[in-house]
Coordinates of C-alpha atoms in Angstrom, one line a residue:
M158 CA -0.1 -0.3 0.0
A159 CA 2.8 2.4 0.6
A160 CA 4.2 2.4 -2.7
P161 CA 1.0 3.7 -4.7
S162 CA 0.7 6.3 -1.8
M163 CA 4.2 7.5 -2.9
A164 CA 3.6 7.4 -6.6
R165 CA 0.6 9.6 -5.9
V166 CA 2.6 12.0 -4.2
T167 CA 5.5 12.0 -6.8
T168 CA 2.7 12.5 -9.3
G169 CA 1.0 15.5 -7.7
G170 CA 4.4 17.2 -7.1
G171 CA 5.1 17.0 -10.7
M172 CA 1.5 18.3 -11.6
L173 CA 2.5 21.5 -9.2
A174 CA 5.7 21.6 -10.7
A175 CA 4.2 21.5 -14.2
L176 CA 1.4 24.2 -13.1
A177 CA 4.1 26.6 -11.8
S178 CA 6.3 26.5 -14.9
C179 CA 3.1 27.5 -17.0
A180 CA 2.1 30.6 -14.7
T181 CA 2.6 34.0 -16.2
P182 CA 6.2 35.4 -15.1
A183 CA 6.0 38.5 -12.9
H184 CA 7.4 41.4 -15.1
A185 CA 8.8 44.8 -13.8
P186 CA 6.7 48.1 -14.7
P187 CA 8.0 49.3 -18.0
A188 CA 10.6 52.2 -18.0
P189 CA 9.1 55.5 -18.8
A190 CA 10.0 56.8 -22.6
P191 CA 12.8 59.3 -22.3
A192 CA 11.4 63.0 -23.0
P193 CA 11.9 63.9 -26.5
A194 CA 14.6 66.3 -27.2
P195 CA 13.9 70.0 -27.7
I196 CA 13.2 71.3 -31.3
T197 CA 15.3 74.2 -32.0
I198 CA 14.1 76.4 -35.1
A199 CA 16.6 78.8 -36.3
I200 CA 14.7 82.0 -37.2
T201 CA 16.5 84.1 -39.9
P202 CA 15.2 87.8 -40.0
P203 CA 13.9 88.7 -43.1
P204 CA 16.7 90.9 -45.2
V205 CA 16.2 94.7 -44.9
V206 CA 15.1 95.4 -48.4
V207 CA 15.7 99.2 -49.3
P208 CA 13.7 100.3 -52.6
A209 CA 16.0 101.3 -55.5
L210 CA 15.8 104.9 -56.5
P211 CA 14.9 106.1 -59.8
R212 CA 18.3 107.1 -61.6
R213 CA 19.3 110.6 -61.1
A214 CA 20.7 112.9 -63.5
P215 CA 24.3 114.3 -62.9
V216 CA 24.4 117.1 -60.6
A217 CA 26.3 120.4 -61.3
L218 CA 28.8 121.5 -58.3
C219 CA 30.5 124.8 -58.0
D220 CA 30.6 125.6 -61.6
R221 CA 33.4 123.3 -61.8
G222 CA 31.6 120.0 -63.2
M223 CA 29.1 117.4 -63.1
V224 CA 28.8 114.2 -60.5
A225 CA 26.6 111.5 -61.1
P226 CA 24.6 110.4 -58.0
G227 CA 25.3 106.7 -57.1
P228 CA 22.5 103.9 -57.5
D229 CA 21.4 104.2 -54.0
G230 CA 20.7 107.8 -54.4
R231 CA 23.8 109.2 -52.7
L232 CA 26.2 112.0 -54.0
L233 CA 29.5 111.7 -52.9
G234 CA 28.3 109.8 -50.0
H235 CA 25.3 111.9 -49.2
F236 CA 21.6 111.3 -49.2
P237 CA 19.3 114.3 -50.9
Y238 CA 17.4 116.1 -48.3
P239 CA 14.3 118.0 -48.7
E240 CA 14.5 121.8 -47.6
T241 CA 12.2 122.8 -45.0
P242 CA 10.8 126.5 -45.9
A243 CA 12.3 129.3 -43.7
T244 CA 8.3 130.4 -43.2
T245 CA 8.1 126.9 -41.1
L246 CA 11.0 127.2 -38.9
V247 CA 11.4 129.0 -35.3
P248 CA 13.9 130.4 -33.4
A249 CA 16.1 127.8 -31.3
P250 CA 16.0 128.6 -27.4
A251 CA 18.1 131.5 -26.6
A252 CA 20.0 129.3 -24.0
L253 CA 22.1 128.0 -27.0
G254 CA 23.5 131.4 -27.7
D255 CA 22.7 131.7 -31.3
D256 CA 20.2 134.3 -32.6
T257 CA 20.2 133.2 -35.8
C258 CA 19.8 129.3 -35.1
R259 CA 16.3 128.4 -36.1
V260 CA 14.9 124.5 -35.9
H261 CA 12.0 122.8 -37.3
P262 CA 8.9 123.5 -34.5
A263 CA 8.6 119.5 -34.1
M264 CA 11.8 119.2 -32.2
L265 CA 11.6 122.4 -30.0
P266 CA 9.9 120.9 -27.0
D267 CA 12.5 118.0 -26.6
L268 CA 15.4 120.3 -27.5
E269 CA 14.2 122.7 -24.6
R270 CA 14.0 119.7 -22.3
L271 CA 17.7 118.6 -23.3
I272 CA 18.9 122.0 -22.4
A273 CA 17.1 122.1 -19.0
A274 CA 18.4 118.9 -18.3
S275 CA 22.1 119.8 -19.2
N276 CA 21.8 123.1 -16.8
V277 CA 20.8 120.6 -14.1
D278 CA 24.1 118.7 -14.4
P279 CA 27.0 120.3 -12.8
T280 CA 29.5 118.9 -15.2
V281 CA 28.2 121.0 -18.2
A282 CA 25.7 123.5 -16.6
G283 CA 25.4 126.6 -19.0
Q284 CA 28.1 125.2 -21.3
L285 CA 25.9 123.8 -24.2
R286 CA 25.6 125.9 -27.2
A287 CA 24.5 125.8 -30.8
V288 CA 27.2 126.1 -33.7
S289 CA 25.0 125.5 -36.4
C290 CA 21.3 124.8 -37.0
H291 CA 19.4 125.2 -40.4
R292 CA 21.1 125.8 -43.7
S293 CA 19.4 126.8 -46.6
V294 CA 20.7 125.1 -49.9
P295 CA 22.2 128.2 -51.3
L296 CA 24.2 128.5 -47.7
Q297 CA 25.3 124.8 -48.2
A298 CA 26.4 125.6 -51.4
Q299 CA 28.8 128.4 -50.2
T300 CA 29.8 126.2 -47.2
F301 CA 30.8 123.4 -49.7
C302 CA 32.1 125.0 -52.6
G303 CA 34.2 127.7 -50.5
G304 CA 36.1 124.7 -49.0
I305 CA 37.0 124.0 -52.4
A306 CA 38.1 127.8 -53.8
S307 CA 40.1 127.9 -50.5
G308 CA 42.4 125.4 -51.5
R309 CA 41.5 123.5 -48.4
T310 CA 40.9 120.4 -50.2
Q311 CA 41.5 119.0 -53.5
G312 CA 38.4 118.3 -55.1
F313 CA 34.8 117.3 -54.5
R314 CA 35.3 114.0 -52.8
D315 CA 37.7 115.4 -50.3
R316 CA 35.4 118.1 -49.8
A317 CA 32.3 115.9 -49.4
W318 CA 34.1 113.6 -46.5
A319 CA 33.6 116.7 -44.2
S320 CA 30.6 118.6 -45.8
A321 CA 27.5 117.6 -48.0
P322 CA 26.8 119.1 -51.2
P323 CA 24.0 121.4 -51.6
G324 CA 20.7 119.7 -51.5
H325 CA 22.3 116.8 -49.5
S326 CA 22.9 118.2 -46.1
E327 CA 20.7 116.9 -43.2
H328 CA 20.8 120.7 -41.7
A329 CA 18.3 121.7 -44.9
T330 CA 15.6 119.7 -42.7
G331 CA 15.8 121.7 -39.7
Y332 CA 15.8 118.4 -37.6
V333 CA 19.7 119.1 -36.9
I334 CA 21.8 121.0 -34.6
D335 CA 25.9 120.9 -34.5
F336 CA 26.3 121.6 -31.1
G337 CA 29.5 123.2 -29.3
T338 CA 30.8 124.0 -25.7
R339 CA 31.3 127.5 -24.3
D340 CA 34.3 125.9 -22.3
G341 CA 36.2 123.6 -25.2
G342 CA 39.5 123.8 -23.5
G343 CA 41.5 124.6 -26.5
C344 CA 39.2 122.3 -28.8
P345 CA 37.9 124.1 -31.8
D346 CA 34.5 124.0 -33.2
A347 CA 33.3 120.9 -35.3
D348 CA 36.4 118.9 -34.4
A349 CA 36.8 115.2 -33.3
C350 CA 37.9 116.5 -29.9
F351 CA 34.6 117.9 -28.8
A352 CA 33.9 114.1 -28.1
A353 CA 36.2 114.1 -25.2
T354 CA 34.6 117.5 -23.7
P355 CA 32.3 117.2 -20.9
V356 CA 29.4 118.7 -23.3
G357 CA 30.3 116.0 -25.9
K358 CA 30.2 113.1 -23.3
W359 CA 26.8 114.3 -21.8
L360 CA 25.4 114.6 -25.2
L361 CA 26.4 110.8 -26.2
A362 CA 25.0 109.6 -22.8
N363 CA 22.0 111.8 -22.8
A364 CA 20.9 113.1 -26.1
P365 CA 19.0 110.0 -26.9
R366 CA 16.6 110.4 -24.0
Y367 CA 15.0 113.7 -25.6
G368 CA 14.8 112.1 -29.4
F369 CA 18.5 112.9 -30.7
E370 CA 20.8 110.3 -32.7
L371 CA 24.1 110.9 -33.9
S372 CA 24.1 111.0 -37.6
F373 CA 27.6 110.0 -38.4
P374 CA 29.4 107.8 -35.7
A375 CA 32.8 106.7 -35.7
G376 CA 33.8 104.5 -38.3
N377 CA 30.7 104.8 -40.2
K378 CA 30.4 102.9 -43.5
Q379 CA 28.9 105.6 -45.2
Q380 CA 32.4 106.9 -45.3
V381 CA 31.4 110.4 -43.7
K382 CA 33.6 112.2 -41.3
W383 CA 33.1 111.5 -37.6
E384 CA 30.8 114.2 -36.3
P385 CA 30.4 114.0 -32.5
W386 CA 28.8 117.4 -32.6
H387 CA 25.8 116.9 -35.3
W388 CA 22.9 115.5 -33.8
R389 CA 19.5 114.9 -35.7
W390 CA 16.1 114.8 -34.1
V391 CA 13.8 112.0 -34.9
G392 CA 11.7 111.9 -31.4
S393 CA 12.3 109.4 -28.7
G394 CA 9.3 107.4 -29.7
K395 CA 7.1 107.3 -32.7
A396 CA 4.3 108.7 -30.6
V397 CA 6.0 111.9 -30.0
P398 CA 4.2 114.8 -31.8
G399 CA 6.2 115.4 -35.2
A400 CA 8.4 112.0 -34.9
L401 CA 7.2 110.0 -37.7
P402 CA 7.8 112.6 -40.5
A403 CA 11.3 113.3 -39.0
R404 CA 11.9 109.3 -39.0
R405 CA 10.7 109.4 -42.7
V406 CA 13.3 111.9 -44.0
F407 CA 16.2 109.9 -42.3
A408 CA 14.6 106.3 -43.0
R409 CA 16.7 105.6 -46.0
A410 CA 20.0 106.9 -44.4
N411 CA 19.1 104.9 -41.3
T412 CA 18.2 101.9 -42.8
L413 CA 21.7 101.8 -44.8
F414 CA 24.0 103.5 -42.3
P415 CA 22.3 103.4 -38.8
A416 CA 23.1 106.2 -36.5
A417 CA 24.8 105.2 -33.3
P418 CA 23.4 105.7 -30.7
M419 CA 20.2 104.9 -32.7
L420 CA 16.9 105.3 -31.2
P421 CA 14.4 102.4 -31.4
R422 CA 12.2 102.5 -34.4

């Protein structure tokens, strides 16, 4: 009797082992899928497109010959500018010390604020003055051609490096002032040393707050003389009354040869 009993036990154990082998094995939970790598898309700003100007005819200069404007409209490096009529202009504040200085009325409020701010700063108080403001086209012709007739320069291109041909000066717009200082410390007017004077340094740090930008910065690709004294008004923002017309006047110049510092557009 013992043998059959042992066989059943053995058989039962085998069945248990077989059933155990058929059981579904336990699995570890699946590993989380790795987070996808961020996708970086390089956005290239659209190229600046400057509309081409109609080809302009050669211009007679100083009764000495004809000069053809370049394909971008510049004559000897300078853009053409409209002349603001004298009847539109207003006297600049007397604090600038030049009773012949006349400016576009749109810039007058910011100019007054700039003068007031300079007078609060003890380093430049009372020193800011005007050297040159609006210039008519005939006056610009005298300025440009007189430099050649005097022998100071050898020709049109040399003269244009420091002075714009008539019809191509920012001064004709009434939006420009050449600033000077009453205490130049030996620095003459309209000279690069103006940048090192207290007034020159103050303007570079503060003039943009009042809507002024430097037309011809050092090393400009327009290939015009560095003029740290020459500031044009375009308004500190588009909402400033009169700023949009001023910005349109200088739009082509500022697109091809940005001012520095240049105000946000």
